[in-house]
Coordinates of C-alpha atoms and ligand atoms in Angstrom, one line a residue:
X1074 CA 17.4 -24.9 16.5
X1075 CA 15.7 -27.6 14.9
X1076 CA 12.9 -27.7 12.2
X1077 CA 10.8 -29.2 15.1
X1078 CA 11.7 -26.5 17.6
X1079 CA 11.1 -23.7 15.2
X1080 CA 7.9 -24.9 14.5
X1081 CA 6.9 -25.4 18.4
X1082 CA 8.1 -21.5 18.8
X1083 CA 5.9 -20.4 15.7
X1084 CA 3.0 -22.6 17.5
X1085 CA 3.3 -20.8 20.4
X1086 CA 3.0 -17.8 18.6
X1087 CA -0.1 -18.8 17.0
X1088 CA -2.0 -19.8 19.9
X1089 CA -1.1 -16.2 22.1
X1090 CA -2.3 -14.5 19.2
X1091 CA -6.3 -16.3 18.6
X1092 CA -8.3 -13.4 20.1
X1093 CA -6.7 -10.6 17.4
X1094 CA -6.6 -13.6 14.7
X1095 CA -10.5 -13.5 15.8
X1096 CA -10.7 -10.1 15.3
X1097 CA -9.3 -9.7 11.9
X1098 CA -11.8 -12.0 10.8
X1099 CA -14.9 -10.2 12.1
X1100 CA -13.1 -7.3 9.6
X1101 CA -12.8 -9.7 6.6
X1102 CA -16.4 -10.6 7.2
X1103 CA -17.7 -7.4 6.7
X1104 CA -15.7 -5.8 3.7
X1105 CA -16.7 -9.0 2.1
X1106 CA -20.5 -8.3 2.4
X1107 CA -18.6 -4.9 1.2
X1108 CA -17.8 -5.7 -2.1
X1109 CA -20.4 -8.4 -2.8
X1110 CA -23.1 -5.8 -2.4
X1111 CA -21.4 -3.8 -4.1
X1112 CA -21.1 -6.3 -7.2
X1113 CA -24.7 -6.7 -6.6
X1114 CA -26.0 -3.0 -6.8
X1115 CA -24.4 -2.9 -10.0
X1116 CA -25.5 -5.6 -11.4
X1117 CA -22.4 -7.3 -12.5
X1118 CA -23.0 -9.2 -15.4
X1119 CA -20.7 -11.9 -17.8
X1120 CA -21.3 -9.6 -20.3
X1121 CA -19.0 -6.7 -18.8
X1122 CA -16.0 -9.3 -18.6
X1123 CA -15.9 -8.8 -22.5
X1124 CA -12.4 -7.2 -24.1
X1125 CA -13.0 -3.8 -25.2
X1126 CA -10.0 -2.5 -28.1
X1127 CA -9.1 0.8 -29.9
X1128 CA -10.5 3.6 -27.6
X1129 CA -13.0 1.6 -25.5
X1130 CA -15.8 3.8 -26.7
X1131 CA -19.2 3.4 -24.6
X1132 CA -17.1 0.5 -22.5
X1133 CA -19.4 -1.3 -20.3
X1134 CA -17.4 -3.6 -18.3
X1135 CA -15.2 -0.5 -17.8
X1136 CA -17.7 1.6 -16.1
X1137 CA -19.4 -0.9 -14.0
X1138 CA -16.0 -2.0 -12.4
X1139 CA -15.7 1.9 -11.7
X1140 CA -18.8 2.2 -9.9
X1141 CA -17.8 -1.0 -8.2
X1142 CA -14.4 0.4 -6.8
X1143 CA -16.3 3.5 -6.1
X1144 CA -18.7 2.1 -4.0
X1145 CA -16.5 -0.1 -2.0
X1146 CA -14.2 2.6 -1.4
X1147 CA -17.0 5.1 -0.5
X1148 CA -15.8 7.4 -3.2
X1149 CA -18.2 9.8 -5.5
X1150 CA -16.2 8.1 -9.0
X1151 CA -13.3 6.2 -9.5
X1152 CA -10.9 5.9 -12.1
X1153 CA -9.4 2.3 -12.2
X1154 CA -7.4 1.3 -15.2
X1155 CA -4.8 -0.6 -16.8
X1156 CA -3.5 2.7 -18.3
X1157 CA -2.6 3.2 -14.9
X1158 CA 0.9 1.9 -14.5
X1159 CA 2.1 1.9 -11.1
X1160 CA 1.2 3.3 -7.3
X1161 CA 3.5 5.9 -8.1
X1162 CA 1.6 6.6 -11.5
X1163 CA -1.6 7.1 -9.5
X1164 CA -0.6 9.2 -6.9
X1165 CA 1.3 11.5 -9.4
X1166 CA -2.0 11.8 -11.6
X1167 CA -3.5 12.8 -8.5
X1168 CA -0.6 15.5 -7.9
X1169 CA -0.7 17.0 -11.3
X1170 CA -4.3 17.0 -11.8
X1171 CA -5.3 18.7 -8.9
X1172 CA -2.9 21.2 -8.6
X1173 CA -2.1 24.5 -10.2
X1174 CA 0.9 27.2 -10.7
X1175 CA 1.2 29.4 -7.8
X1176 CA -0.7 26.3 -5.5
X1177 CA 1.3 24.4 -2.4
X1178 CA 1.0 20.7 -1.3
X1179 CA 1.7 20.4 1.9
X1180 CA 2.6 16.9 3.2
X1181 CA 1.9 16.2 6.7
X1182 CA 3.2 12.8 7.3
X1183 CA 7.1 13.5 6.8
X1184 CA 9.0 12.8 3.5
X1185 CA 6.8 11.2 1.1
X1186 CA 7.7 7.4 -0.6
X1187 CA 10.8 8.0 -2.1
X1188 CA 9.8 7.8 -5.9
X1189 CA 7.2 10.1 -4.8
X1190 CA 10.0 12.8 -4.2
X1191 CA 10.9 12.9 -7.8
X1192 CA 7.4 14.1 -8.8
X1193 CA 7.2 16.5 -6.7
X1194 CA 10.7 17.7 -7.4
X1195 CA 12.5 17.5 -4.2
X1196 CA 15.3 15.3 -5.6
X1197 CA 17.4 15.5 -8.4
X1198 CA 16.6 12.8 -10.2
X1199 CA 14.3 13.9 -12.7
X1200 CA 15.6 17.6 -13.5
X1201 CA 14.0 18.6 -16.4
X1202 CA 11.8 16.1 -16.6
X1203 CA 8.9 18.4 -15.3
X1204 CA 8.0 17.9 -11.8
X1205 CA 5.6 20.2 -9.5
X1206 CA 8.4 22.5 -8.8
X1207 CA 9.0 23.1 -12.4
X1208 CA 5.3 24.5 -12.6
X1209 CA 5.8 26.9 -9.7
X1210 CA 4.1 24.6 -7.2
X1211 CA 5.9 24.5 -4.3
X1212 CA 6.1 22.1 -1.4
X1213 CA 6.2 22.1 2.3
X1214 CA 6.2 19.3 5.3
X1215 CA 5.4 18.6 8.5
X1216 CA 7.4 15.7 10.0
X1217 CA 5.9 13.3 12.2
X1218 CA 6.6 13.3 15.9
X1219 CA 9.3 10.8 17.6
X1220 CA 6.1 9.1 18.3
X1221 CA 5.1 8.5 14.9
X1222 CA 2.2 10.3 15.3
X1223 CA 1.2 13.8 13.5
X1224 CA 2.1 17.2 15.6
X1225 CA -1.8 18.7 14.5
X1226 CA -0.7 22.6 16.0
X1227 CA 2.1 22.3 14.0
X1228 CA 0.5 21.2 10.8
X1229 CA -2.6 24.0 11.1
X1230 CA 0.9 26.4 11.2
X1231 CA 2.2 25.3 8.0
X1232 CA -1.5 25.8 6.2
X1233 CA -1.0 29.1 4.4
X1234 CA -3.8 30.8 1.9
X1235 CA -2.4 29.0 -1.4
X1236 CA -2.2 25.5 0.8
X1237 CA -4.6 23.8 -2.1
X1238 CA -3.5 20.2 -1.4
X1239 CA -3.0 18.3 1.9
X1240 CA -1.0 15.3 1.6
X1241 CA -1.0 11.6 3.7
X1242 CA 0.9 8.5 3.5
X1243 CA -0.6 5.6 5.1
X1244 CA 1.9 3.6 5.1
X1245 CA 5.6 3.2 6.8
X1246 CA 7.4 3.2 3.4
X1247 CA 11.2 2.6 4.5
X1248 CA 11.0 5.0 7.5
X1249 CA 11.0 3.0 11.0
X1250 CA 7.2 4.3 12.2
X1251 CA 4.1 2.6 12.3
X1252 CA 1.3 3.0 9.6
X1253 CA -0.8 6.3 10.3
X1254 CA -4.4 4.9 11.9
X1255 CA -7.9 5.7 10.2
X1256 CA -8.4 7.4 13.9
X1257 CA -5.7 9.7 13.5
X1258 CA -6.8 10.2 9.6
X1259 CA -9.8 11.3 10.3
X1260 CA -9.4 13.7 13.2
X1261 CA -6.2 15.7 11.2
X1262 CA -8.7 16.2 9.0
X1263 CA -11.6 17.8 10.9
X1264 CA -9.3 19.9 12.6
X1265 CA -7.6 21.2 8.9
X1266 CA -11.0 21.5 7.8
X1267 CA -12.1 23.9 10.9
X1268 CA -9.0 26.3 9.7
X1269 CA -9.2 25.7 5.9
X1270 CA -12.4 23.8 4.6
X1271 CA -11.7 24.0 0.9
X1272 CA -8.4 22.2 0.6
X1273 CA -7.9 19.0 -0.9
X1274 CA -6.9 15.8 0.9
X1275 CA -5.3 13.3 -0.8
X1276 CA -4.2 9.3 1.0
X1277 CA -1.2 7.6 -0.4
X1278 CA -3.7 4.9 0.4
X1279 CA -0.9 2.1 -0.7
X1280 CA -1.3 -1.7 1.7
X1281 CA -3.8 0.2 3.4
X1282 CA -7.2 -1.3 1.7
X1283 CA -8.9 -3.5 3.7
X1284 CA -7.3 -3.8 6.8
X1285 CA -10.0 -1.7 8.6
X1286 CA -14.0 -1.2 7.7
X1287 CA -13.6 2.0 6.7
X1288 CA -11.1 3.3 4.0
X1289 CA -10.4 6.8 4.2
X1290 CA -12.8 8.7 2.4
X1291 CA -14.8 7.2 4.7
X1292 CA -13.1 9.7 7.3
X1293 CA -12.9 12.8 4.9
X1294 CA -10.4 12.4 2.7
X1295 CA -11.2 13.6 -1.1
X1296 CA -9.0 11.1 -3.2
X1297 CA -6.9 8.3 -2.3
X1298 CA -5.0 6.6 -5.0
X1299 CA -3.0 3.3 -4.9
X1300 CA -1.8 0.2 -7.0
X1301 CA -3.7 -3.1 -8.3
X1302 CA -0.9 -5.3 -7.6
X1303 CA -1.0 -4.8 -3.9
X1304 CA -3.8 -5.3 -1.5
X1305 CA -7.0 -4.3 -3.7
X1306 CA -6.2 -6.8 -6.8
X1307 CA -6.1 -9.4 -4.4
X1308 CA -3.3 -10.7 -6.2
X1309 CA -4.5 -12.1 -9.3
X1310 CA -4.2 -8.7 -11.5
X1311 CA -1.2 -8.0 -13.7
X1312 CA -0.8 -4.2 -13.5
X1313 CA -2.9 -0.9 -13.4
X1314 CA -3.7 1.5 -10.2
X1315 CA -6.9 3.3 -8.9
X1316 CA -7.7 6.9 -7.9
X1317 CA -11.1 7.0 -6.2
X1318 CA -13.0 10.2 -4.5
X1319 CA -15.0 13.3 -5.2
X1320 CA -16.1 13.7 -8.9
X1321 CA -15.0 17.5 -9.4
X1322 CA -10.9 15.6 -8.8
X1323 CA -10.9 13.0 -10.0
X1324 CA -12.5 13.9 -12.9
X1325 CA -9.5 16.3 -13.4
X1326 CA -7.3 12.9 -12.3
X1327 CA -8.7 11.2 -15.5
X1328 CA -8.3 14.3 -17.6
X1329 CA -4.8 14.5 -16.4
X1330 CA -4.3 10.6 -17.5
X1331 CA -6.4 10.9 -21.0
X1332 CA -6.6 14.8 -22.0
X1333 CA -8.7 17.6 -21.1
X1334 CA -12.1 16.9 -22.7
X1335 CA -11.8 13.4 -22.6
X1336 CA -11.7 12.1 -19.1
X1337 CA -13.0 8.8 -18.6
X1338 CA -14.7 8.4 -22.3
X1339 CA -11.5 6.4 -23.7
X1340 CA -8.9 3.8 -22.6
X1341 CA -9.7 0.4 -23.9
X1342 CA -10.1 -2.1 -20.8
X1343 CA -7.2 -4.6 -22.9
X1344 CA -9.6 -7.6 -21.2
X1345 CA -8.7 -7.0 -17.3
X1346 CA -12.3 -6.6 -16.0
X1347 CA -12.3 -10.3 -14.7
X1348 CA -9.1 -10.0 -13.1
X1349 CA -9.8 -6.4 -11.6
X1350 CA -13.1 -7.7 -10.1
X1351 CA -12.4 -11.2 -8.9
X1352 CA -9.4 -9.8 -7.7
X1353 CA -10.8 -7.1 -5.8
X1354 CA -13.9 -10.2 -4.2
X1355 CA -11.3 -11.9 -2.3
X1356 CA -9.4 -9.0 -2.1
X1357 CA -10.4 -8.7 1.7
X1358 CA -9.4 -12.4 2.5
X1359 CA -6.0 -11.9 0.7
X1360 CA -5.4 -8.7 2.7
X1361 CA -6.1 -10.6 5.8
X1362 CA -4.0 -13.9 5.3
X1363 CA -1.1 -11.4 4.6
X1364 CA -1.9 -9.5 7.6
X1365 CA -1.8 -12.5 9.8
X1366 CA 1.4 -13.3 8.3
X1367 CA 2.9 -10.2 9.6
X1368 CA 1.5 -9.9 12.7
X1369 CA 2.7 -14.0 13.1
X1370 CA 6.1 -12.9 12.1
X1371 CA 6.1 -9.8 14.4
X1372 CA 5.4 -12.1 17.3
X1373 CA 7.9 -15.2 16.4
X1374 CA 11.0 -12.4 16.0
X1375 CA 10.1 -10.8 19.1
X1376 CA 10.2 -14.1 21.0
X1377 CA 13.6 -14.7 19.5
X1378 CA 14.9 -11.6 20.7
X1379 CA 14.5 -8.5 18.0
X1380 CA 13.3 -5.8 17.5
X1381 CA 9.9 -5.7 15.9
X1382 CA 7.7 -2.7 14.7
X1383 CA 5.0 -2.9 14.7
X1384 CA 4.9 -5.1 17.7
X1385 CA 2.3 -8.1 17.3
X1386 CA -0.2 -6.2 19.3
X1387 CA -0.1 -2.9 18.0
X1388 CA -3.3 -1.2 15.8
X1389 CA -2.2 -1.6 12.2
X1390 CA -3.3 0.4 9.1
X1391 CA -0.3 -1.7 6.5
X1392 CA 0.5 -4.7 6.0
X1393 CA 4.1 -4.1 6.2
X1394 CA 6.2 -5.9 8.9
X1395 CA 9.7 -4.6 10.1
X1396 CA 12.2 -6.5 11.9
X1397 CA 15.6 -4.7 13.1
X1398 CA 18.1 -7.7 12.3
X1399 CA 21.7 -5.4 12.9
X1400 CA 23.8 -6.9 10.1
X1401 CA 24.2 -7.1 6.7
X1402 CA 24.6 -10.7 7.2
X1403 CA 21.7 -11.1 8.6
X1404 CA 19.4 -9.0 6.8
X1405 CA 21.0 -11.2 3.3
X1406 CA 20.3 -14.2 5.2
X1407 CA 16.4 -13.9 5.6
X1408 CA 16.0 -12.7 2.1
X1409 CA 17.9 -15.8 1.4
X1410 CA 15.2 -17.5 3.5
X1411 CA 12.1 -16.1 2.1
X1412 CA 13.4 -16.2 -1.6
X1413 CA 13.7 -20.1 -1.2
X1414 CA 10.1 -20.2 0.0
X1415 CA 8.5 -18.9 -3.2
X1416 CA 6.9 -20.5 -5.9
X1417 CA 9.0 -18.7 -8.6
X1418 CA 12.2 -18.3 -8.6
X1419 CA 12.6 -20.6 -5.6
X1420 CA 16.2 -21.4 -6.7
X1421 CA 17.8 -17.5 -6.6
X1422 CA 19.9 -16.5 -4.0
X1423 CA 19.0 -12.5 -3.3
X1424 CA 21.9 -10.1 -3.4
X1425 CA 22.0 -6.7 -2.5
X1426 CA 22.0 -4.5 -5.6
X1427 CA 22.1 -0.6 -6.3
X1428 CA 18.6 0.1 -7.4
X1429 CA 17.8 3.2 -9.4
X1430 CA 16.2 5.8 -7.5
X1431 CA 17.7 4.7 -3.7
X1432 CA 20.8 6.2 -2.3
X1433 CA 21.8 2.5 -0.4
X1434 CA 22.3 -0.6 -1.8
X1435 CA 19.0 -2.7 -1.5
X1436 CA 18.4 -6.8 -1.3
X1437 CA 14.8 -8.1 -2.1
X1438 CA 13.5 -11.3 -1.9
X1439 CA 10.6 -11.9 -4.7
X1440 CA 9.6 -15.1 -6.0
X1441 CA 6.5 -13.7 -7.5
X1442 CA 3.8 -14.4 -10.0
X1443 CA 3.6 -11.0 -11.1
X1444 CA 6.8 -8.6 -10.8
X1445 CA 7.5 -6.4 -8.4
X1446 CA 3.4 -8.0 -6.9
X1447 CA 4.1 -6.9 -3.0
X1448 CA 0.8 -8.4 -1.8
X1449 CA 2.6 -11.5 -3.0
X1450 CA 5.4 -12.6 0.0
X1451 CA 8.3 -10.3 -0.2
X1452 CA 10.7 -8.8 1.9
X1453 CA 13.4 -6.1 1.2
X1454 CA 16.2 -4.3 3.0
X1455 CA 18.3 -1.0 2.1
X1456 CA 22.1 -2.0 3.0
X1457 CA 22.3 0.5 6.2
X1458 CA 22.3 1.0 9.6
X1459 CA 20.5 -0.6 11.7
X1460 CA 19.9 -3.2 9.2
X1461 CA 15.8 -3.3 8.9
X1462 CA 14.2 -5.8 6.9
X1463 CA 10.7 -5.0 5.3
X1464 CA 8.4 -8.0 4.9
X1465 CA 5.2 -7.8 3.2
X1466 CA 2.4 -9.8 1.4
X1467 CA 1.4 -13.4 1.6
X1468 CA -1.5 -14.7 -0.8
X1469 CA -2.4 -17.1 1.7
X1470 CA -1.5 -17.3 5.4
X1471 CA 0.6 -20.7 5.5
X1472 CA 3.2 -19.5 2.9
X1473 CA 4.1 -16.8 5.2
X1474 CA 4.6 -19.2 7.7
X1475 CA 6.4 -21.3 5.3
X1476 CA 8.3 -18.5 4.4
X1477 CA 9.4 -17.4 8.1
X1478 CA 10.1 -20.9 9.0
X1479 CA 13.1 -20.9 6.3
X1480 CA 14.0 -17.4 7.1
X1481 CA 14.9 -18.3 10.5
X1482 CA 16.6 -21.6 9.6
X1483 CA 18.6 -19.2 7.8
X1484 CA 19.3 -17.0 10.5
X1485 CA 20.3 -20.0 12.7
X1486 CA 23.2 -20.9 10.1
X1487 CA 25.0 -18.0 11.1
X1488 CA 25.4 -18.8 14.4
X1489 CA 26.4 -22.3 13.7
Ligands
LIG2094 C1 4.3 0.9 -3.2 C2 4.1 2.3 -2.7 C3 4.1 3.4 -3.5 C4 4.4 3.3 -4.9 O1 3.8 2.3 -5.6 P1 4.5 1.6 -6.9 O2 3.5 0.8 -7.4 O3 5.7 0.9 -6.3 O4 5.0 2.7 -7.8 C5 3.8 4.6 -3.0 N1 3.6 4.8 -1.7 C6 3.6 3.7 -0.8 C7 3.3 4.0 0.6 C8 3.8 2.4 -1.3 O5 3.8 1.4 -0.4

């Protein structure tokens, strides 16, 4: 295929998909009014981008971008920090400061994120190391349906009196499902409410910001947690993660990240306001050019012939995209392709590597600014059957086309 006919094919794509481009943009609209008034209600000043040091005593800039994050989000208090080191980092907090010995977390979305697993202690890769199980908290799961969606009777069977903590991932992760909706969020929750009203309910809210009006303590969850270097840092900030929700939590979240007694009183904000907040104002436009991306790319690789999920069509709630490619060769060929579309590191040819903490060998393609950045364009594969690759990010819309366009000229070698 030439360079011309690809481009026709990824014109035809964009034309059959203007109505749910439309859409997407009547989102963007509104959770940018979101923010801005929320910006605005706070009165957001030059004077709270100023480096705090030392223990970030009394630390302005630090507590209005809280209330900010708060308000977007539609939480009671947030806890947003560059102390916070990772997704993972944020949702453990969450974990370990909610819970107690004796408690159970019950996940109801199948096996959580796999670095997840080693918190909770379901693996063995961090024996001794003090994970839930090591406190007497134990663990229990409901899978999701063949479906992908969540068996509810089966879930309200699995809440027993010491169920303190209900847990949901958002997002696919590696598993081949779609995203879990804000619909089906929000009604597993009334109905766990009706049988237990005072447990917890905590969102692996991870790609999920943004892509609908409502986040999901909007829909009655308590916390949700996630990373700054995905969708909600719009990709300009370097590193931290959020936990937002009720005060009671995440007050013990804090506590659980400074020390009991302390809370939120110290962390020095290390000069990241500007970056946190200007990130998180064209966070929703950022959010939606990656989105577009995927859903283009879900729609080109259909039209060539694969299997796509979710399918161009299909409600989202991530901004991941999987395509089934069915070889090894393949899957190495369109990281090949999307590596030699970034800005950094355009040079690199990805190979697949044994990363710590997965059982298969994976292959990722990331030319980014910041590292490991996944609202940034990216795409990664685990070296097994049936030979999925993950793509995700885009900071603006035409370098995901850019970046699909040389994937599939990629793809086309092999045949030749
Ligand atoms: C990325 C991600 C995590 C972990 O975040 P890290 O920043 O990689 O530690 C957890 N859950 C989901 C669904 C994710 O996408």
């Amino acid at each position: 295929m030439s360079d011309d006919k690809i481009k026709e094919l990824i014109h035809k794509s964009e034309l059959s998909l203007h109505d749910k481009f439309a859409t997407l943009d009547e989102i963007c609209e509104f959770n940018q009014i979101k923010v801005l008034d929320a910006m605005q209600k706070n009165r957001l000043s030059e004077k709270h981008f100023t480096m705090s040091t030392g223990y970030g005593y009394n630390d302005d800039g630090r507590e209005v971008c809280e209330k900010i994050f708060a308000d977007v989000f539609g939480g009671e208090c947030a806890l947003v920090r560059p102390q916070i080191m990772s997704g993972t980092h944020a949702i453990s907090l969450c974990l370990f400061g909610v819970l107690r010995p004796g408690d159970e977390m019950l996940s109801v979305t199948g096996s959580p994120y796999d670095t997840i697993q080693s918190s909770i202690g379901l693996n063995n890769s961090a024996i001794g190391q003090g994970s839930l199980s090591e406190f007497n908290i134990t663990y229990d799961q409901v899978d999701l349906q063949n479906d992908g969606g969540i068996d509810i009777n089966n879930v309200l069977n699995h809440i027993k009196s010491n169920t303190k903590v209900i847990f949901m991932q958002r997002s696919t992760g590696y598993a081949k499902r779609n995203a879990i909706t804000l619909d089906v969020i929000k009604n597993v929750i009334s109905a766990i409410r009706k049988k237990k009203a005072d447990v917890i309910v905590i969102v692996d809210n991870c790609y999920g910001e943004f892509l609908n009006k409502e986040e999901p303590l909007n829909v009655g969850a308590d916390l949700i947690a996630g990373s700054l270097i995905k969708n909600p840092g719009g990709g300009l900030v370097h590193t931290g993660g959020y936990v937002i929700g009720k005060m009671k939590y995440v007050t013990q979240v804090a506590s659980r990240l400074s020390a009991p007694g302390i809370a939120f009183e110290v962390g020095a904000n290390l000069g990241v306001i500007r970056s946190y907040l200007q990130g998180l104002f064209i966070a929703p436009t950022v959010t939606m050019n990656a989105l577009k991306g995927a859903i283009l790319t879900a729609s080109v690789f259909e039209d060539l012939g694969y299997e796509v999920f979710p399918r161009p069509f299909d409600e989202r709630s991530d901004i991941i995209q999987a395509i089934v490619l069915g070889s090894k060769e393949k899957v190495t060929a369109y990281c090949k392709g999307i590596q030699s579309a970034s800005p950094v590191d355009s040079y690199a040819a990805p190979e697949p590597w044994a990363m710590p903490g997965y059982e298969d060998e994976i292959i990722m393609a990331a030319g980014n600014f910041v590292q490991g950045s996944s609202i940034e364009l990216s795409a990664d594969a685990p070296i097994r059957e049936p030979y999925i690759v993950y793509q995700q990010g885009g900071l603006t819309y035409e370098h995901v086309k850019i970046g699909i366009m040389r994937a599939v000229r990629e793809l086309e070698k092999l045949i030749k």
